[in-house]
Short mmCIF file of C-alpha atoms in Angstrom, two decimals:
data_model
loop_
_atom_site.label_atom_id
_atom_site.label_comp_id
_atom_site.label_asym_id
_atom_site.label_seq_id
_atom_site.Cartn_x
_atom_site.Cartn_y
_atom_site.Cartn_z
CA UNK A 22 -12.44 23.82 38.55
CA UNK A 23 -15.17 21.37 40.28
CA UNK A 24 -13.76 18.64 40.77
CA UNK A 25 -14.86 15.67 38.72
CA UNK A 26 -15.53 16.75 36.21
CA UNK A 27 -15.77 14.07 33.76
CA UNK A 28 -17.93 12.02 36.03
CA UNK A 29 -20.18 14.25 36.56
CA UNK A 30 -20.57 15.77 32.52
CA UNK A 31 -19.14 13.52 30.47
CA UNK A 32 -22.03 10.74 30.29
CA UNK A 33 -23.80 9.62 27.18
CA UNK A 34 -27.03 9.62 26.18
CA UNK A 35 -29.32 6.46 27.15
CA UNK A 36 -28.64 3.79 24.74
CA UNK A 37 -25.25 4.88 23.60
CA UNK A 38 -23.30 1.85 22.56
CA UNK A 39 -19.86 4.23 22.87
CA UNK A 40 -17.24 3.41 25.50
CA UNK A 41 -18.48 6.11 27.35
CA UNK A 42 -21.34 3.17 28.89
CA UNK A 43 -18.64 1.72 30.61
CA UNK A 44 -16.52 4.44 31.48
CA UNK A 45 -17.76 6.12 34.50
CA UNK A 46 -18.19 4.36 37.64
CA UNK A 47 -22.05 3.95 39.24
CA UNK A 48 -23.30 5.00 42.07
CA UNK A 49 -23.38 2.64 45.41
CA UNK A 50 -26.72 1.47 44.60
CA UNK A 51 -25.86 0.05 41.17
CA UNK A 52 -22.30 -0.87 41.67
CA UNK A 53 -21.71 -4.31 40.24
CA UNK A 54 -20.75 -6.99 42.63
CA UNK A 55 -19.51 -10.89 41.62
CA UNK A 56 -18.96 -10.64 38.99
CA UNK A 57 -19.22 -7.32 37.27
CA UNK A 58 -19.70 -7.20 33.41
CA UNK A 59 -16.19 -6.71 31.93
CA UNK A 60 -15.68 -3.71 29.40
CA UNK A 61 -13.61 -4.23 26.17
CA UNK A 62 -10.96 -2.65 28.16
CA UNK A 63 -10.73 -4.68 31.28
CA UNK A 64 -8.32 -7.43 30.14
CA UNK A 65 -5.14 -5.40 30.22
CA UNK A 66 -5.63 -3.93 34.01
CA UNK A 67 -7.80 -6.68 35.50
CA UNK A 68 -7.43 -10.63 35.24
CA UNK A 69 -9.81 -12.97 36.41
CA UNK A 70 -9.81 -14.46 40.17
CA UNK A 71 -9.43 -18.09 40.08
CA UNK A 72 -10.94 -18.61 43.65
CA UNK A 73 -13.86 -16.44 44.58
CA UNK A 74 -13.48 -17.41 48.55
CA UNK A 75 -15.18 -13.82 49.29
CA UNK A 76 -17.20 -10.54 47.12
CA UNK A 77 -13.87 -9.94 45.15
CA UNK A 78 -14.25 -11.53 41.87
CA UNK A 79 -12.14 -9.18 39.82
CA UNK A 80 -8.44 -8.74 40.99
CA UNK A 81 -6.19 -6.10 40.19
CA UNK A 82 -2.58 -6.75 39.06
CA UNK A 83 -1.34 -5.08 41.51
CA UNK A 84 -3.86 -4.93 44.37
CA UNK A 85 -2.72 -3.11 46.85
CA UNK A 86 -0.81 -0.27 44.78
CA UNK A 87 -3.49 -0.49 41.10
CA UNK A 88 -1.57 2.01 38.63
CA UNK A 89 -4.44 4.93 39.33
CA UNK A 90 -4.12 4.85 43.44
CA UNK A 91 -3.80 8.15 44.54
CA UNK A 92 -4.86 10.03 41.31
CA UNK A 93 -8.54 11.12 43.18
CA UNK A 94 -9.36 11.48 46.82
CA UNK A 95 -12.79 10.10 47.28
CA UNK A 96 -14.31 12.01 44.49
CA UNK A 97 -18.15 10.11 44.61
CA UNK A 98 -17.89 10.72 48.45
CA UNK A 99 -18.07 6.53 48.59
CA UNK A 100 -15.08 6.67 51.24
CA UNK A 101 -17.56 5.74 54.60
CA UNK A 102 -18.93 2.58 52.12
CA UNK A 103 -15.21 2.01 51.07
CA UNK A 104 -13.34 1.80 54.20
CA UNK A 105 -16.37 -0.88 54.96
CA UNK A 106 -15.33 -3.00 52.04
CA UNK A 107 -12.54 -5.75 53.17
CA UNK A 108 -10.54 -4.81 49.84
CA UNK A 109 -10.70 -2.49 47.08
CA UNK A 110 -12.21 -3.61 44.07
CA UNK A 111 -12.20 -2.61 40.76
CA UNK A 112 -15.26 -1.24 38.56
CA UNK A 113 -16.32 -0.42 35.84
CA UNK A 114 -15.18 3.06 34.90
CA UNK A 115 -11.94 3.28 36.76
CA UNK A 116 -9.59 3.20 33.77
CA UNK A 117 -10.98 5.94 32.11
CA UNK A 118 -10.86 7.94 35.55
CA UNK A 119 -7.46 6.99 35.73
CA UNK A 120 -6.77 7.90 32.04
CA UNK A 121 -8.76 11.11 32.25
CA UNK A 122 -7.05 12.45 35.39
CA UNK A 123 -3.47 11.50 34.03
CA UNK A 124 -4.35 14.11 31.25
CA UNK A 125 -5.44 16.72 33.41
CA UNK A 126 -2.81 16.15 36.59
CA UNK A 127 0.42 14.67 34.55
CA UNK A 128 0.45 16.10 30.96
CA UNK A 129 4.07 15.56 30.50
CA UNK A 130 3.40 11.73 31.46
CA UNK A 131 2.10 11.54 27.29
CA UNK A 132 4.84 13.21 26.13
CA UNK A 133 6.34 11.52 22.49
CA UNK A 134 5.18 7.72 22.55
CA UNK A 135 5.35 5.58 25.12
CA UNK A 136 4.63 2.43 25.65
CA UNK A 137 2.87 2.62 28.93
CA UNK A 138 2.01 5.63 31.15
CA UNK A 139 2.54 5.26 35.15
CA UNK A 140 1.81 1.93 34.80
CA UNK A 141 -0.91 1.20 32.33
CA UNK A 142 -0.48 0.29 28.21
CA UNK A 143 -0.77 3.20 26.10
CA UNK A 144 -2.77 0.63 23.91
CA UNK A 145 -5.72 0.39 26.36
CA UNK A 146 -5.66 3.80 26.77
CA UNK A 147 -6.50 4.81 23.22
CA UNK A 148 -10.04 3.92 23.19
CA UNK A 149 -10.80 5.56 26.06
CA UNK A 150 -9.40 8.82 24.69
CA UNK A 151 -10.66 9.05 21.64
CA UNK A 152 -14.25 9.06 22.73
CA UNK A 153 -13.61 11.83 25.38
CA UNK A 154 -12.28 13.84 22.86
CA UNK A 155 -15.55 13.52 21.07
CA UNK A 156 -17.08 13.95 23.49
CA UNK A 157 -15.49 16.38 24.95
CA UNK A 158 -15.08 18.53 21.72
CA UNK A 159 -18.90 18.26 21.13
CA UNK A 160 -20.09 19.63 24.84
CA UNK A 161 -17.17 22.29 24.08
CA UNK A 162 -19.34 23.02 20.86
CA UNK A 163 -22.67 23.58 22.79
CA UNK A 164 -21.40 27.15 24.66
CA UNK A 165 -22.73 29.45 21.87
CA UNK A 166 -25.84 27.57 21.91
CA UNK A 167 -26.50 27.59 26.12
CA UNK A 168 -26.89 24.36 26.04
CA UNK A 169 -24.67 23.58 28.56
CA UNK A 170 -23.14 25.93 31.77
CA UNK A 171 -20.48 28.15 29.84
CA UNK A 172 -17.75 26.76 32.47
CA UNK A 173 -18.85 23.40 30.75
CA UNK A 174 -18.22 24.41 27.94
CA UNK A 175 -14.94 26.26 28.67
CA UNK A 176 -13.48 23.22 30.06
CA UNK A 177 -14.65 20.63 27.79
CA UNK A 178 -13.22 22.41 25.16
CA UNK A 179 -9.62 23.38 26.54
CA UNK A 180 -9.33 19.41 27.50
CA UNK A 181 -10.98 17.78 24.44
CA UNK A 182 -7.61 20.04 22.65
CA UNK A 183 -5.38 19.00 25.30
CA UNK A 184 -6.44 14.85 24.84
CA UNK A 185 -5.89 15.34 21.07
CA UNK A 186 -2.71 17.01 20.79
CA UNK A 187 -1.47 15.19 24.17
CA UNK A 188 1.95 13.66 22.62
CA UNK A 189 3.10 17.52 23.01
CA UNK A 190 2.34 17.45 26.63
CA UNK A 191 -0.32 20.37 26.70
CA UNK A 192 -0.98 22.30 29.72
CA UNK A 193 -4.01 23.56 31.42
CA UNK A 194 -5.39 26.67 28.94
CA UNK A 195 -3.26 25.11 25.38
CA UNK A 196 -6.74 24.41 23.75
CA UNK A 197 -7.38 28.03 22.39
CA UNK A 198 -3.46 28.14 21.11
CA UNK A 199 -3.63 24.45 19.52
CA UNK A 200 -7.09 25.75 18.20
CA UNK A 201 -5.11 28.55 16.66
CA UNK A 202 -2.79 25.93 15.04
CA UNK A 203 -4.84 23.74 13.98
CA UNK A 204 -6.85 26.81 12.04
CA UNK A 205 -3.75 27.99 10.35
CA UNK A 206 -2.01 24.57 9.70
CA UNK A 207 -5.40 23.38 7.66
CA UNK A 208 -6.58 20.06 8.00
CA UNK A 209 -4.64 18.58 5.30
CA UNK A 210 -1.25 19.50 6.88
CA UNK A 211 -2.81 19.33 10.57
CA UNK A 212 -0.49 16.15 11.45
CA UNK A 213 2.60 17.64 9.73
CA UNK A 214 2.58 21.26 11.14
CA UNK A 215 1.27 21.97 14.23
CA UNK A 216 3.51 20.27 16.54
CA UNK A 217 6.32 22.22 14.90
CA UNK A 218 3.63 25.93 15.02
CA UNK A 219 2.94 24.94 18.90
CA UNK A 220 6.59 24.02 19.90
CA UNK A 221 7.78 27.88 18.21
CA UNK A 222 4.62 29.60 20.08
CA UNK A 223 5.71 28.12 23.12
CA UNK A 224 9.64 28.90 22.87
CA UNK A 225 8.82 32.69 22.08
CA UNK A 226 6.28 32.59 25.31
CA UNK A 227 3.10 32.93 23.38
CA UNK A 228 0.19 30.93 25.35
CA UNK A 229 -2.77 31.86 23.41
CA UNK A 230 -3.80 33.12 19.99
CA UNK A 231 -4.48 36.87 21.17
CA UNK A 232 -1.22 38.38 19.54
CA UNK A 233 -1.10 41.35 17.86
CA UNK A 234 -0.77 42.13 13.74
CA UNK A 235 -2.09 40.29 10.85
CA UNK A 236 1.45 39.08 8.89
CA UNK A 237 0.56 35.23 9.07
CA UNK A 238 3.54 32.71 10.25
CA UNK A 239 5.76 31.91 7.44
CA UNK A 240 4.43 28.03 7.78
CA UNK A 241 0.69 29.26 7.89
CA UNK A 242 -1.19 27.29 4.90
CA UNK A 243 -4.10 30.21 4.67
CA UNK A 244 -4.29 32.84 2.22
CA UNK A 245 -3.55 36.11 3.54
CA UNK A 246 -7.48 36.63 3.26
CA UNK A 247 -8.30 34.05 5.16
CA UNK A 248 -5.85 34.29 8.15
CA UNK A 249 -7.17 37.94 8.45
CA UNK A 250 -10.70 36.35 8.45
CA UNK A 251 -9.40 33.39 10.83
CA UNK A 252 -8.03 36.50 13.34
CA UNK A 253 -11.86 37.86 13.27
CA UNK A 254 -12.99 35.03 15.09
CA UNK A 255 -10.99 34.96 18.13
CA UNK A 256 -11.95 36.87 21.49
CA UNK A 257 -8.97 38.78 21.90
CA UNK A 258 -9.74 42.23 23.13
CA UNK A 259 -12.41 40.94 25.41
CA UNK A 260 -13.07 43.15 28.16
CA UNK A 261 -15.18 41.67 30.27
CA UNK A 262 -16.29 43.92 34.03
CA UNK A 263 -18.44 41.58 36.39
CA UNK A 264 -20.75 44.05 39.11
CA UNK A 265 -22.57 42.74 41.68
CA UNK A 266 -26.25 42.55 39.23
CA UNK A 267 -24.86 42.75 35.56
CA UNK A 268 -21.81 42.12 33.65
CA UNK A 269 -20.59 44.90 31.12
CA UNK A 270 -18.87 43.25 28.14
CA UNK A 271 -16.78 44.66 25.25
CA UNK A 272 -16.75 41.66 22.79
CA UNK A 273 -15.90 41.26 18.98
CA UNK A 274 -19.04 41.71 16.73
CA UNK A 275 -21.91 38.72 16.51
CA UNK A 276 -19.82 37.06 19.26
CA UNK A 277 -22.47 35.28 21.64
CA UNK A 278 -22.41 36.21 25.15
CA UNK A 279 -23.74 34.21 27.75
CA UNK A 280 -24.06 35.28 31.87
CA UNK A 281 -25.25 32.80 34.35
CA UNK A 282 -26.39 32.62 38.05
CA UNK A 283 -26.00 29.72 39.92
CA UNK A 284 -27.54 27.05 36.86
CA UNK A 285 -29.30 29.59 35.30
CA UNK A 286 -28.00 31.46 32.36
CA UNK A 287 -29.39 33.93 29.52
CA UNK A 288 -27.57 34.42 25.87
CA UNK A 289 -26.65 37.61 24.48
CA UNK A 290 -25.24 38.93 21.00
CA UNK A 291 -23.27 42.39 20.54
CA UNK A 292 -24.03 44.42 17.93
CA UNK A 293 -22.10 47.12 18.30
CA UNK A 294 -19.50 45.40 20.63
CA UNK A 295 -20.40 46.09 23.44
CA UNK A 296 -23.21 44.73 25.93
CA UNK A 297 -24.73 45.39 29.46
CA UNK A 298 -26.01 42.31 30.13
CA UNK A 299 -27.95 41.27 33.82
CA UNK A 300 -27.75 37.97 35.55
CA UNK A 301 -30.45 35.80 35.17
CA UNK A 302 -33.17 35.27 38.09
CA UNK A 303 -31.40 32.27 39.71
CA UNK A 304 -33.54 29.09 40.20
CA UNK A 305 -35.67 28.07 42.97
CA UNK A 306 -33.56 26.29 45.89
CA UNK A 307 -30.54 26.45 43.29
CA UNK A 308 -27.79 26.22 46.19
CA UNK A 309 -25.00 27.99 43.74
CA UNK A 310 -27.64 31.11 43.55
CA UNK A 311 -25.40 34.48 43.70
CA UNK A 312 -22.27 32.95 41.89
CA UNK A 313 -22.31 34.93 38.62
CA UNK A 314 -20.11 35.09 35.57
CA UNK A 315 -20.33 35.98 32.55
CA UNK A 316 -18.45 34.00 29.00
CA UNK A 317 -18.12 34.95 25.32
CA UNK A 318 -18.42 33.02 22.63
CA UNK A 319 -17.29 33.57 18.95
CA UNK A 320 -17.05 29.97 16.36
CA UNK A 321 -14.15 28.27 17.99
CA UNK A 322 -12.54 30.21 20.47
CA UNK A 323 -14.31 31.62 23.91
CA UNK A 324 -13.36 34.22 26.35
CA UNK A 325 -14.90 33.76 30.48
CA UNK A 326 -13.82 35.28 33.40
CA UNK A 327 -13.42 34.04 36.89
CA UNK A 328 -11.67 31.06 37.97
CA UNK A 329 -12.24 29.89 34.29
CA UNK A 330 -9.44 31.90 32.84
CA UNK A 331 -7.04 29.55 34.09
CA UNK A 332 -8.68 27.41 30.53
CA UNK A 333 -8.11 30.31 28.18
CA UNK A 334 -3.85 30.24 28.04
CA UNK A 335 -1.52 27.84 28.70
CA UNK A 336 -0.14 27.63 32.16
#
């Protein structure tokens, strides 16, 4: 996956009064200095200096060891202005960085309730959270459309999954299974059932919906109708053959198809299930020109292949 990639997709539109305005840290021209406005978050990881002798007007509990050191090597490419700075300070953005990488790099740190992860409150956390997975689940929502790069998409929508259900300690490529849960549990019993329809998947070794038959689970809440109609929508028995101009794709029907090179992408529907779809002319001076792929899209589940499998079941 690129790396960063909530800093770099994950940003609201102008004039968004969400959390996401303070989340994600600026860039070296607009970082604030003394003192920097303070987010509704900022009183549980940062206090106040009493003495501002030098440009450090906001000082971390724990300075030299702040509960998110080591989670991200340089990943704004600030280290040269960094190493400059006398001490490290603080801005806004880092918690949610620090939040947001816990969920990707240490799933199992959420697991149950607890009352503070590697150092910081759950409390403060849950703010930040529950706008990413808004967030997240609404860029996830844009891959049928083109809206957004399909490996956007992918992603946003495997970890939007992963933030909700994150007291079960969801891996890398759970969002298509917990989708799958989630579908069959209905929302009324959504709470009740699928930590209980995940924690069964898992112990038989399922790690995706793709499994074969159409005898719903004994605790599924949909009509026998309905499951086979829920079972329609998935990907599974995507076949998807990437050659060096065009991708041939065997897809379910009225699934959306989408291939890309570099940033530039075309859509695609099958009609009779399967489609030989070229690349896209890439963009002028686009400097990822010649990486192609190719994704498929059906309402609520997606198929890509590539280094974006890893997204589609649970490592």
């Amino acid at each position: 996956m690129p790396e960063d990639f909530a800093a770099r997709f994950a940003r609201p539109a102008q004039g968004s009064r969400s959390h996401l305005t303070t989340w994600f840290r600026p860039t070296a021209s607009s970082r604030p200095r003394c003192p920097p406005p303070a987010p509704a978050w900022s009183g549980s990881a940062t206090k106040r200096s009493a003495h501002t002798t030098n440009s450090t007007c906001w000082t971390p509990l724990n300075r030299h060891n702040p509960p998110w050191a080591g989670l991200a090597a340089d990943p704004d490419g600030q280290g040269q202005e960094d190493e400059e700075e006398e001490e490290w300070q603080p801005v806004a953005g880092d918690l949610a960085r620090a939040v947001l990488l816990l969920v990707v790099r240490a799933p199992r740190a959420f697991r149950g309730r607890p009352a503070y992860i590697r150092g910081i409150p759950a409390d403060s956390m849950a703010p930040v959270l529950d706008d990413a997975q808004r967030y997240l689940a609404w860029l996830g929502a844009q891959g049928p459309l083109a809206t957004v790069h399909p490996w956007t998409a992918v992603t946003a929508a495997d970890l939007a999954q992963r933030i909700r259900r994150r007291t079960l300690a969801p891996t890398r490529g759970a969002g298509r299974l917990l989708w799958m849960c989630e579908q069959m549990a209905t929302p009324a019993h959504t709470h009740q059932l699928v930590p209980g329809m995940w924690q069964a998947a898992r112990a038989r070794g399922i790690d995706s919906p793709d499994w074969p038959g159409t005898t719903p689970p004994s605790v599924c809440r949909l009509h026998p109708a309905d499951y086979r109609a829920l079972l329609n929508t998935r990907t599974t028995g995507t076949a998807i053959t990437l050659h060096p101009d065009r991708a041939h794709i065997r897809a379910p029907r009225s699934a959306t198809l989408i291939t890309w090179n570099g940033a530039a992408t075309a859509r695609h529907t099958t009609a009779d299930g399967f489609v030989e779809a070229p690349y896209p002319s890439p963009r002028p001076d686009d400097p990822s020109a010649g990486r192609t792929g190719a994704a498929v899209f059906t309402r609520g589940d997606r198929t890509t292949a590539g280094w974006a499998t890893a997204c589609t079941s649970a490592n």
